[in-house]
mmCIF file of C-alpha atoms in Angstrom:
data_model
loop_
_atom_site.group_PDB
_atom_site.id
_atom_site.type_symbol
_atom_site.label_atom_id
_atom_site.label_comp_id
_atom_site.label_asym_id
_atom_site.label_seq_id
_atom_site.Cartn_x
_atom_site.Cartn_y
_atom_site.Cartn_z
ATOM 1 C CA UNK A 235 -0.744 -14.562 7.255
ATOM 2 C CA UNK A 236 -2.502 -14.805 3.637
ATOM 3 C CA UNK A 237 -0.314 -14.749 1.573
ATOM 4 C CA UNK A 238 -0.998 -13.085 -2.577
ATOM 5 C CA UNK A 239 0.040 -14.650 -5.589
ATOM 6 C CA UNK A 240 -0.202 -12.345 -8.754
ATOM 7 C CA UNK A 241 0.114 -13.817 -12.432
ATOM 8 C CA UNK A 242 1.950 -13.834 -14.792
ATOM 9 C CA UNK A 243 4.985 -11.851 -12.653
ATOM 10 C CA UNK A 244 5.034 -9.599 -16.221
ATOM 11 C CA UNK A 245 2.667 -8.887 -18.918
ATOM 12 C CA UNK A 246 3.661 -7.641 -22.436
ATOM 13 C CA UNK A 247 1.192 -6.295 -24.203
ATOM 14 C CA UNK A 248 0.038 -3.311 -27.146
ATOM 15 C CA UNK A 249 -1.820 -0.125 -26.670
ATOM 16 C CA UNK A 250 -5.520 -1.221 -27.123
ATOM 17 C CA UNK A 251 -5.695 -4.656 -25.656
ATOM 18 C CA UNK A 252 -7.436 -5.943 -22.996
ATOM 19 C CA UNK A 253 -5.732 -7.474 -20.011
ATOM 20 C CA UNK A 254 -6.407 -9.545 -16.963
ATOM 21 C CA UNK A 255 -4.485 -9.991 -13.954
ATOM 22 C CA UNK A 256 -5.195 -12.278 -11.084
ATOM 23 C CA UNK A 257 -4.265 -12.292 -7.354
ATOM 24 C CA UNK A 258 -4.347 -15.840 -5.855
ATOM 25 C CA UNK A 259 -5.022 -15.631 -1.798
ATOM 26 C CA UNK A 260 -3.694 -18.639 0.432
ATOM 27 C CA UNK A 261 -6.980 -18.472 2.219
ATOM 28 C CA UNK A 262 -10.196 -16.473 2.063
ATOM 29 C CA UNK A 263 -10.389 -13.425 1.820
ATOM 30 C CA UNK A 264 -13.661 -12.040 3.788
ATOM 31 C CA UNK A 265 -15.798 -9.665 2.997
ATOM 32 C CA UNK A 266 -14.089 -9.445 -0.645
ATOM 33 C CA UNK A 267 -11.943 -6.726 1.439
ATOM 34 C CA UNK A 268 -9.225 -6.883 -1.562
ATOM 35 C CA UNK A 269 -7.693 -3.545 -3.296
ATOM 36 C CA UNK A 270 -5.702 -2.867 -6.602
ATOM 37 C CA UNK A 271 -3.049 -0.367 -7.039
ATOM 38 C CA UNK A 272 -1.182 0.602 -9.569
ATOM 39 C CA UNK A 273 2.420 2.330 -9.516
ATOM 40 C CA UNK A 274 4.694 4.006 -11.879
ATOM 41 C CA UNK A 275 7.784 4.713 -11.622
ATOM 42 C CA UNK A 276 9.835 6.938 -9.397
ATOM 43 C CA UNK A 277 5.925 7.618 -7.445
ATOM 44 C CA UNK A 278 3.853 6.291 -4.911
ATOM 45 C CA UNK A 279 1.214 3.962 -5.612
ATOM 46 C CA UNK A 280 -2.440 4.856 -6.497
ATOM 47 C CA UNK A 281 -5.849 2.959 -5.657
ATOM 48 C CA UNK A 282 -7.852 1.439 -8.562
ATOM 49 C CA UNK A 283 -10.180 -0.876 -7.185
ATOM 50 C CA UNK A 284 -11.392 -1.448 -3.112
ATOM 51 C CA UNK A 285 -13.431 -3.878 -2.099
ATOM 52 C CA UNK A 286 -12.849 -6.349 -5.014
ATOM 53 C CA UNK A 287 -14.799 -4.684 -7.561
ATOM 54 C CA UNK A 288 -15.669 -0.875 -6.183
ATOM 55 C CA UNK A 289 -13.905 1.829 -8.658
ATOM 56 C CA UNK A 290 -12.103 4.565 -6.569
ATOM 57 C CA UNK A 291 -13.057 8.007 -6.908
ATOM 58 C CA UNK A 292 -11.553 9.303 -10.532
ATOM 59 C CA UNK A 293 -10.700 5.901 -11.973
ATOM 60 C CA UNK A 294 -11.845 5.444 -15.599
ATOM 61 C CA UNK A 295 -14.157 2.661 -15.887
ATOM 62 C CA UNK A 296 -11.874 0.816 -18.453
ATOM 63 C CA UNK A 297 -10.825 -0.659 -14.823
ATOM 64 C CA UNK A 298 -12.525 -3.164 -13.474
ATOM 65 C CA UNK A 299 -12.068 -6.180 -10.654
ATOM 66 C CA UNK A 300 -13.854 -9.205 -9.717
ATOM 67 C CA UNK A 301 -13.852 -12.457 -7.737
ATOM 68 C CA UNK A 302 -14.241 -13.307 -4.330
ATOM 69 C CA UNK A 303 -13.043 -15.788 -2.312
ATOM 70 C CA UNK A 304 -9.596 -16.372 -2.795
ATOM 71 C CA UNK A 305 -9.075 -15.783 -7.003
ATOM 72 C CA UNK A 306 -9.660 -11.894 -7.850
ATOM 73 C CA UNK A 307 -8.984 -10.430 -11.314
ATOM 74 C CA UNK A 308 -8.302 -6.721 -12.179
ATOM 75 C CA UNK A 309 -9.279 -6.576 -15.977
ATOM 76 C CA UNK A 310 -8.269 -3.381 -18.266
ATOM 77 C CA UNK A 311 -10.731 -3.368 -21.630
ATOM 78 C CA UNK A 312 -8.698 -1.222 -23.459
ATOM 79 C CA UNK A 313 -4.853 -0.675 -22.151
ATOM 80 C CA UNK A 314 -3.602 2.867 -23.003
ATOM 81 C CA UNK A 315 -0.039 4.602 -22.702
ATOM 82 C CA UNK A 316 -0.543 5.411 -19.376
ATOM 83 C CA UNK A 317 -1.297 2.539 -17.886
ATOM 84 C CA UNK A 318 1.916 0.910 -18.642
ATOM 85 C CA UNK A 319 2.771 0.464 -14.621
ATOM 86 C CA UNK A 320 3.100 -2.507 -12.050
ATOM 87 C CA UNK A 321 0.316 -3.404 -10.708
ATOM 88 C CA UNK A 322 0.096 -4.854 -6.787
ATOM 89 C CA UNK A 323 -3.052 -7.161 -5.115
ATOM 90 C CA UNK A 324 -3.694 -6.286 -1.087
ATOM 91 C CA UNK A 325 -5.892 -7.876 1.480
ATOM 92 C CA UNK A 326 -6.966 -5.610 4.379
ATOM 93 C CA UNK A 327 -9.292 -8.009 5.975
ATOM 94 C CA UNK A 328 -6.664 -9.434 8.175
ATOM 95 C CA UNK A 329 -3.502 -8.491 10.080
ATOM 96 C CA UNK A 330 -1.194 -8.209 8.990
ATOM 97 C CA UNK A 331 -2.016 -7.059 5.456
ATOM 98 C CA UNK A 332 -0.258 -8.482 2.923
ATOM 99 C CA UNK A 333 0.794 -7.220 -1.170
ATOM 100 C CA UNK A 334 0.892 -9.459 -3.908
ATOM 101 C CA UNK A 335 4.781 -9.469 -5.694
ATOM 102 C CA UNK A 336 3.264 -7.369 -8.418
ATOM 103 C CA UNK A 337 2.577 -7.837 -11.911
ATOM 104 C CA UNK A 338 4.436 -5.315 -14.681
ATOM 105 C CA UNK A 339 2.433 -4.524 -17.527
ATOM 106 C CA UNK A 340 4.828 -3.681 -20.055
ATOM 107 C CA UNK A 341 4.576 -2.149 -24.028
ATOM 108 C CA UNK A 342 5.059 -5.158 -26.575
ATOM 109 C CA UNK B 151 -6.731 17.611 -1.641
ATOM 110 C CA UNK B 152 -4.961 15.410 0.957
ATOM 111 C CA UNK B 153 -1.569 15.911 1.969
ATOM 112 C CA UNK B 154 0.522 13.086 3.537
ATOM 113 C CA UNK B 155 4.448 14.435 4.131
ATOM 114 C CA UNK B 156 6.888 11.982 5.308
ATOM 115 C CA UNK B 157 10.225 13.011 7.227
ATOM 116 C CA UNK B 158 12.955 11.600 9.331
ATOM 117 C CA UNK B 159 14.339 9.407 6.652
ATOM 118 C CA UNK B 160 18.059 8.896 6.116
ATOM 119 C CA UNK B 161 21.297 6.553 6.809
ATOM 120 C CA UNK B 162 21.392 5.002 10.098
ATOM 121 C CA UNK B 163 23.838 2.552 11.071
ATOM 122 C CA UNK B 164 23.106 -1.091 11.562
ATOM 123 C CA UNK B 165 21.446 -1.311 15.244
ATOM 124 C CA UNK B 166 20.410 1.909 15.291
ATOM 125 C CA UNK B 167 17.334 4.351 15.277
ATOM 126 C CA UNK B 168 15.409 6.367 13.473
ATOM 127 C CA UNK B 169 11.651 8.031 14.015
ATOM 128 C CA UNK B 170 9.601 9.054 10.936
ATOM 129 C CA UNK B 171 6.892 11.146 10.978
ATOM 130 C CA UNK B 172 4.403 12.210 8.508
ATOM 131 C CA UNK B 173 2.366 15.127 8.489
ATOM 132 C CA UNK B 174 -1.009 15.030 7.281
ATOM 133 C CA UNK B 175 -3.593 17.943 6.422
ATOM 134 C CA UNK B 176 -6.559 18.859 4.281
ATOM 135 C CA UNK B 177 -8.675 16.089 5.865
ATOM 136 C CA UNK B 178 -10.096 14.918 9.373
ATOM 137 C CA UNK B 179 -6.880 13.100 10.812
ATOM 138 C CA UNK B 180 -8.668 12.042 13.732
ATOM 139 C CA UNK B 181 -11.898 10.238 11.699
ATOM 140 C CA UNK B 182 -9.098 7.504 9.441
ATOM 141 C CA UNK B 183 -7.002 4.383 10.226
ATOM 142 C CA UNK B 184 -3.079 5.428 9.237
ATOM 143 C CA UNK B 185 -0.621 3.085 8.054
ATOM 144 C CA UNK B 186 2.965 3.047 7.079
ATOM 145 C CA UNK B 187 4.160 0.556 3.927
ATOM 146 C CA UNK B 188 7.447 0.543 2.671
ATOM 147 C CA UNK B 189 9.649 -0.554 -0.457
ATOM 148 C CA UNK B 190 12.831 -1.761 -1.102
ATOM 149 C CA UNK B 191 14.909 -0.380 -3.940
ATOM 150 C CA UNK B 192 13.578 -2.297 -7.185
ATOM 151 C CA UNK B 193 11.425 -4.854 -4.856
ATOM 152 C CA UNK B 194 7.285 -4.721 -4.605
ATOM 153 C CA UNK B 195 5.026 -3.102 -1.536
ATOM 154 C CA UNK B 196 5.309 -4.814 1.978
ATOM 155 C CA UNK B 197 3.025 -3.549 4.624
ATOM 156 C CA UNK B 198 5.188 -2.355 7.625
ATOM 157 C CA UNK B 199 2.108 -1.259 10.305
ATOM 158 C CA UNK B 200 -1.211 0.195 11.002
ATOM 159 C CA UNK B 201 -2.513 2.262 13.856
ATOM 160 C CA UNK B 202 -7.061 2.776 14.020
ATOM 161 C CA UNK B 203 -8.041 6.089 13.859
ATOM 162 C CA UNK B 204 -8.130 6.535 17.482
ATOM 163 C CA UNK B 205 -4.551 5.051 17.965
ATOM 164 C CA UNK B 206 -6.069 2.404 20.473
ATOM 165 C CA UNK B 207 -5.143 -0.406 18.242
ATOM 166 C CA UNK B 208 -1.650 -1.008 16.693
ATOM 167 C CA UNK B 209 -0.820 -3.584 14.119
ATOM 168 C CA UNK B 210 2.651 -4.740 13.239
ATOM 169 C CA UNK B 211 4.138 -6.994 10.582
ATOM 170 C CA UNK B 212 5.699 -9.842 12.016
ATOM 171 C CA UNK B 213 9.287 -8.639 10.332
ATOM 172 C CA UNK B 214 8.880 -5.407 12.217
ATOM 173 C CA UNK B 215 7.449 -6.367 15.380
ATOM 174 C CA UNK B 216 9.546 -6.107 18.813
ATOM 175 C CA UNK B 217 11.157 -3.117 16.855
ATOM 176 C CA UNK B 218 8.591 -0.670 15.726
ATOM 177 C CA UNK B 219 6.431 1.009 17.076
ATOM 178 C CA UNK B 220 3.533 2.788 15.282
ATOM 179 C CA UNK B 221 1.660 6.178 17.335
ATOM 180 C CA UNK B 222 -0.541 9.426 16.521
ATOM 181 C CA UNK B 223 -0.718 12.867 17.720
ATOM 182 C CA UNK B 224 -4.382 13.303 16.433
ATOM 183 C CA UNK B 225 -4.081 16.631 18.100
ATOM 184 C CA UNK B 226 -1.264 17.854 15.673
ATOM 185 C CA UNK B 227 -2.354 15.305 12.777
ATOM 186 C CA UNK B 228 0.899 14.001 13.094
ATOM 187 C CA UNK B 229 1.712 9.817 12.264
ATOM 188 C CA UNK B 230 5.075 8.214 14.094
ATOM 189 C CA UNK B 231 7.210 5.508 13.246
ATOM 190 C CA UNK B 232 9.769 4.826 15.949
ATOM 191 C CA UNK B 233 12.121 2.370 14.259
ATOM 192 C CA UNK B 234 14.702 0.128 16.473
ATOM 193 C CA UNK B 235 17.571 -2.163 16.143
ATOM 194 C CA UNK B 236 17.473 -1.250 12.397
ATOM 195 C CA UNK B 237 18.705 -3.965 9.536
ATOM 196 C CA UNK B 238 20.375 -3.774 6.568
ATOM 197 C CA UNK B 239 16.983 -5.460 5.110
ATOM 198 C CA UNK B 240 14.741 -2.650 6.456
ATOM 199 C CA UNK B 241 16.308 -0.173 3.449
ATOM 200 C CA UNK B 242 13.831 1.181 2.387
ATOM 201 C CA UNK B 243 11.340 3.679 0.831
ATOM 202 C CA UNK B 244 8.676 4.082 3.622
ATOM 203 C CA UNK B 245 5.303 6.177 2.470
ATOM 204 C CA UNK B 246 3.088 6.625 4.850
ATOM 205 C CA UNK B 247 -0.740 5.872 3.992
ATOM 206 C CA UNK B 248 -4.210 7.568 4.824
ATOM 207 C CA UNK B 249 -6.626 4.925 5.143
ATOM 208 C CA UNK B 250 -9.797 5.163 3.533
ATOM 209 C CA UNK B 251 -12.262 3.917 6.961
ATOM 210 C CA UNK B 252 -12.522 4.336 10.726
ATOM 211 C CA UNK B 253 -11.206 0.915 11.115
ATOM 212 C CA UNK B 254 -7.568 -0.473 10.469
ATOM 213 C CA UNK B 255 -9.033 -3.374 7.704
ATOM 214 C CA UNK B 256 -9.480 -0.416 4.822
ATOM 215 C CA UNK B 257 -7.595 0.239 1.517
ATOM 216 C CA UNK B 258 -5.422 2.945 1.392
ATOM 217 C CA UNK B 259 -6.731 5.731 -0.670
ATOM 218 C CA UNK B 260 -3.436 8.572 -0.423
ATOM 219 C CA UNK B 261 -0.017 7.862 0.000
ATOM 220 C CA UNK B 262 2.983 9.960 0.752
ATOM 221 C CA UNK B 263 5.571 10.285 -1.448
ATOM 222 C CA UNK B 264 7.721 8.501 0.907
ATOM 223 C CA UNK B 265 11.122 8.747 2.789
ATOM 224 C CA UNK B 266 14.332 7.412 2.294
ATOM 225 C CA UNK B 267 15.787 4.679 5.260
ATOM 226 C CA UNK B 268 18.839 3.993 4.247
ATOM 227 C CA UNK B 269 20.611 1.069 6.990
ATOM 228 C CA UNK B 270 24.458 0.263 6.428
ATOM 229 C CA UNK B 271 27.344 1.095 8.174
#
């Protein structure tokens, strides 16, 4: 099983900054076949980012990810109100599929 | 726009059973890898199974396996989860999850808003 570590576990921060979150894999992850989501409160959780660095469909482009490997980053440039939310890593290369533990991205 | 709705949730006793379904509509059920994923109250996402768009091929976390079983009805669009010998640590919020390929290994681009499994006696 490959197991996701995301740092730092929370993230305080001001409207306008730019962020970076990583998810550390216990192994490779092939084929960069890695996905952000992020999730608010009280809903379910919403793709950002497939394939490592691929934008899903609607997703402003102040999101972006990187890395291959096993170290992938999701970067905001600019954080706004909304995007206040925890933030989860997930490998679908192999079974079973594993989540990172999250990383909340709170208002300073 | 893509509609994933979850039912079957509720309390079960410890032991016990419960099937979820989900129904799905406004897409080609039949052409997408499903999955289910669920949460525990105030904990992160944990992948509970996946099922290939044909519903040859079944994957299973290891903390589920032995007492889940995952199935389609691609003729009524229709996603199972037949849950057995049910644990207080399987409380949960379980959304079930469109996949975005043919194949199981794809992210998940809609989610349900999820059911209630409540386990305690």
């Amino acid at each position: 099983e490959i197991v996701l570590t995301q740092s730092p576990g929370t993230l305080s921060v001001s409207p306008g900054e730019r962020v970076t979150l990583s998810c550390r894999a216990s192994e490779t992850v092939s084929s960069r076949f890695l996905a952000w989501y992020q999730q608010k409160p009280g809903q379910a959780p919403r793709l950002l980012i497939y394939d490592a660095s691929s934008r899903a469909t609607g997703i402003p482009d102040r999101f972006s990810g990187s890395g291959s490997g096993t170290d992938f980053a999701l970067t905001i440039s600019r954080l706004e109100p909304e995007d206040f939310a925890v933030y989860y890593c997930q490998q679908y290369r192999s079974s079973p599929q594993t989540f990172g533990q999250g990383t909340k991205v709170e208002i300073k | 726009e893509v509609q994933l709705l979850e039912s079957g949730g509720g309390l079960v006793q410890p032991g016990g059973s419960l099937r979820l379904s989900c129904a799905a509509s406004e897409f080609t059920f039949n052409n997408y890898a499903m999955s289910w994923v669920r949460q525990a109250p105030g904990k992160g996402l944990e992948w509970v199974s996946a099922i290939s768009a044909s519903g040859g091929t079944t994957y299973y976390a290891d903390s589920v396996k032995g007492r889940f079983t995952i199935s389609r009805d691609n003729s009524r669009n229709t996603l199972i989860l037949q849950m057995y010998s049910l644990r207080a640590e399987d409380t949960a919020v379980y959304f079930c999850a469109k996949g975005s390929r043919y194949g199981s290994g794809s992210p998940i681009d809609y989610w349900g808003q999820g059911t209630l499994v409540t386990v305690s006696s």
